[in-house]
Amino acid sequence: MSRIYLHREVYDELARYAGEHLPKESCGLLGGREDESGRHVEKIYYLTNVDDAEDHFTMDPKEQLAAVKDMRALGLTPLGNWHSHPDTPSRPSREDVKLAHDPGASYMILSFMTEHPVLNSFRVTDGEVVKEDLRIFSDEHPDW
C-alpha cells in the first residue's frame, strides 16, 4: 500500500475551501515530492470546476497548466488531484473511476456526507481502485 502525507493545516485549508463551495463539487491538483517513505503533499491547487455542478467536475485547463508551471517553478512534482463529494462517500464514483486515466496519480476525495469532512486517497489502475495510506500529521505529531 502506498503512503501519502498531508499536513493538518493543508487539510484544514482544503476542507474550508471545499466547504465554502458547497453544494457544488470543488477540485484541484496536488503538488509535492516523493521519496522512499511515500508521497508528501506540499501544495494544494484550487481550480475552477467549469461544470459548476453538484455531482461532477471538470478542471479549468488553463488553470491546470498554470498549476503545473507553478509546481515546476517550485521544484514540486505533480502527485495527482483532489475533488469533493458534497453528499456522497469519500470513495471514487463510477464516473471517477472511468475518468481516472493516470495509474501513477493519487486521487483524493473529500466527502461532506457526514458532520465532519472525510478525506481519503486512492490509486486507480485499469478500473481497479486501491486505497492509499493517508497520513494527516501536525507539527505536534510529525511521525504520523
CSV table of C-alpha atoms in Angstrom, one decimal:
chain,number,residue,atom,x,y,z
A,1,MET,CA,0.0,0.0,0.0
A,2,SER,CA,1.4,3.4,-0.9
A,3,ARG,CA,1.5,6.1,1.7
A,4,ILE,CA,0.7,9.8,1.3
A,5,TYR,CA,1.3,12.6,3.8
A,6,LEU,CA,-0.7,15.8,4.3
A,7,HIS,CA,-0.1,18.4,6.9
A,8,ARG,CA,-3.1,19.2,9.1
A,9,GLU,CA,-3.0,22.9,8.2
A,10,VAL,CA,-3.2,22.0,4.5
A,11,TYR,CA,-6.1,19.6,5.2
A,12,ASP,CA,-7.9,22.3,7.1
A,13,GLU,CA,-7.5,24.8,4.3
A,14,LEU,CA,-8.8,22.2,1.8
A,15,ALA,CA,-11.8,21.4,3.9
A,16,ARG,CA,-12.6,25.1,4.4
A,17,TYR,CA,-12.3,25.9,0.7
A,18,ALA,CA,-14.4,22.9,-0.4
A,19,GLY,CA,-17.0,23.7,2.3
A,20,GLU,CA,-17.3,27.3,1.1
A,21,HIS,CA,-18.2,26.0,-2.4
A,22,LEU,CA,-20.9,23.5,-1.3
A,23,PRO,CA,-23.3,22.3,-2.7
A,24,LYS,CA,-21.0,22.2,-5.8
A,25,GLU,CA,-18.0,19.9,-6.2
A,26,SER,CA,-14.6,21.5,-5.8
A,27,CYS,CA,-11.5,20.3,-7.5
A,28,GLY,CA,-7.8,20.9,-7.9
A,29,LEU,CA,-4.3,19.4,-8.1
A,30,LEU,CA,-1.7,18.1,-5.6
A,31,GLY,CA,1.9,19.2,-5.8
A,32,GLY,CA,4.7,17.8,-3.6
A,33,ARG,CA,7.6,15.4,-3.5
A,34,GLU,CA,8.1,11.6,-3.4
A,35,ASP,CA,10.7,9.6,-1.6
A,36,GLU,CA,11.1,6.2,-0.1
A,37,SER,CA,8.7,6.9,2.7
A,38,GLY,CA,5.9,7.9,0.3
A,39,ARG,CA,4.3,11.0,-1.2
A,40,HIS,CA,4.4,14.3,0.6
A,41,VAL,CA,1.7,16.8,-0.5
A,42,GLU,CA,3.2,20.3,0.0
A,43,LYS,CA,0.8,22.4,-2.0
A,44,ILE,CA,-2.8,22.1,-3.0
A,45,TYR,CA,-4.1,23.9,-6.0
A,46,TYR,CA,-7.7,25.1,-6.1
A,47,LEU,CA,-9.0,25.1,-9.6
A,48,THR,CA,-12.4,26.2,-11.0
A,49,ASN,CA,-14.9,23.4,-11.6
A,50,VAL,CA,-16.0,24.6,-15.0
A,51,ASP,CA,-19.1,22.3,-14.9
A,52,ASP,CA,-20.3,24.2,-11.8
A,53,ALA,CA,-22.1,21.0,-10.8
A,54,GLU,CA,-23.0,19.2,-7.6
A,55,ASP,CA,-22.2,15.7,-8.9
A,56,HIS,CA,-19.2,16.0,-11.2
A,57,PHE,CA,-16.3,18.3,-12.1
A,58,THR,CA,-14.1,19.3,-14.9
A,59,MET,CA,-10.9,21.3,-14.1
A,60,ASP,CA,-10.2,24.5,-16.0
A,61,PRO,CA,-7.5,23.6,-18.5
A,62,LYS,CA,-5.7,27.0,-18.3
A,63,GLU,CA,-5.6,26.8,-14.5
A,64,GLN,CA,-4.3,23.2,-14.7
A,65,LEU,CA,-1.4,24.4,-16.9
A,66,ALA,CA,-0.7,27.3,-14.6
A,67,ALA,CA,-0.6,25.0,-11.6
A,68,VAL,CA,1.8,22.6,-13.3
A,69,LYS,CA,4.1,25.5,-14.3
A,70,ASP,CA,4.0,26.7,-10.7
A,71,MET,CA,4.9,23.2,-9.4
A,72,ARG,CA,7.9,23.1,-11.8
A,73,ALA,CA,9.0,26.6,-10.7
A,74,LEU,CA,8.8,25.5,-7.0
A,75,GLY,CA,10.6,22.2,-7.7
A,76,LEU,CA,7.4,20.2,-6.9
A,77,THR,CA,6.1,17.1,-8.6
A,78,PRO,CA,2.5,16.7,-9.7
A,79,LEU,CA,1.2,14.0,-7.4
A,80,GLY,CA,-2.4,13.8,-8.5
A,81,ASN,CA,-5.7,15.6,-8.0
A,82,TRP,CA,-8.5,16.1,-5.4
A,83,HIS,CA,-12.2,16.8,-5.6
A,84,SER,CA,-15.1,17.0,-3.2
A,85,HIS,CA,-18.2,14.9,-2.9
A,86,PRO,CA,-20.9,17.1,-1.3
A,87,ASP,CA,-23.3,14.3,-0.4
A,88,THR,CA,-21.7,11.0,-1.3
A,89,PRO,CA,-18.9,8.9,0.4
A,90,SER,CA,-15.2,9.6,0.2
A,91,ARG,CA,-14.6,6.9,-2.4
A,92,PRO,CA,-14.4,7.1,-6.2
A,93,SER,CA,-17.8,7.1,-8.0
A,94,ARG,CA,-18.2,5.1,-11.2
A,95,GLU,CA,-17.5,8.2,-13.2
A,96,ASP,CA,-14.4,9.0,-11.1
A,97,VAL,CA,-13.0,5.5,-11.9
A,98,LYS,CA,-13.9,5.8,-15.6
A,99,LEU,CA,-12.1,9.2,-15.8
A,100,ALA,CA,-9.0,8.1,-13.8
A,101,HIS,CA,-6.5,7.7,-16.6
A,102,ASP,CA,-3.2,8.0,-14.8
A,103,PRO,CA,-2.3,5.0,-12.7
A,104,GLY,CA,0.5,6.9,-11.1
A,105,ALA,CA,-1.7,9.7,-9.7
A,106,SER,CA,-3.2,10.0,-6.3
A,107,TYR,CA,-6.9,10.7,-6.3
A,108,MET,CA,-8.1,12.4,-3.1
A,109,ILE,CA,-11.8,12.7,-2.4
A,110,LEU,CA,-13.2,14.9,0.4
A,111,SER,CA,-16.7,13.9,1.4
A,112,PHE,CA,-19.2,16.2,3.2
A,113,MET,CA,-21.7,13.5,3.6
A,114,THR,CA,-21.3,13.4,7.4
A,115,GLU,CA,-21.0,16.1,10.1
A,116,HIS,CA,-17.2,16.1,9.8
A,117,PRO,CA,-15.5,16.0,6.3
A,118,VAL,CA,-13.8,12.7,5.5
A,119,LEU,CA,-10.7,12.6,3.2
A,120,ASN,CA,-9.3,9.5,1.5
A,121,SER,CA,-6.8,9.0,-1.2
A,122,PHE,CA,-6.8,6.3,-3.9
A,123,ARG,CA,-4.9,4.9,-6.9
A,124,VAL,CA,-6.8,3.7,-9.9
A,125,THR,CA,-5.3,1.2,-12.4
A,126,ASP,CA,-7.4,-0.3,-15.2
A,127,GLY,CA,-10.6,0.3,-13.2
A,128,GLU,CA,-9.2,-1.2,-10.0
A,129,VAL,CA,-9.3,1.1,-7.0
A,130,VAL,CA,-6.8,0.8,-4.2
A,131,LYS,CA,-6.9,3.0,-1.1
A,132,GLU,CA,-3.7,4.8,-0.2
A,133,ASP,CA,-2.5,5.0,3.4
A,134,LEU,CA,-3.3,8.7,4.0
A,135,ARG,CA,-1.4,10.3,7.0
A,136,ILE,CA,-2.6,13.7,8.2
A,137,PHE,CA,0.1,15.0,10.5
A,138,SER,CA,0.8,18.1,12.5
A,139,ASP,CA,3.9,19.7,13.9
A,140,GLU,CA,3.0,18.3,17.3
A,141,HIS,CA,2.8,14.8,15.8
A,142,PRO,CA,5.3,14.7,12.9
A,143,ASP,CA,5.8,11.0,12.9
A,144,TRP,CA,2.3,10.0,11.9
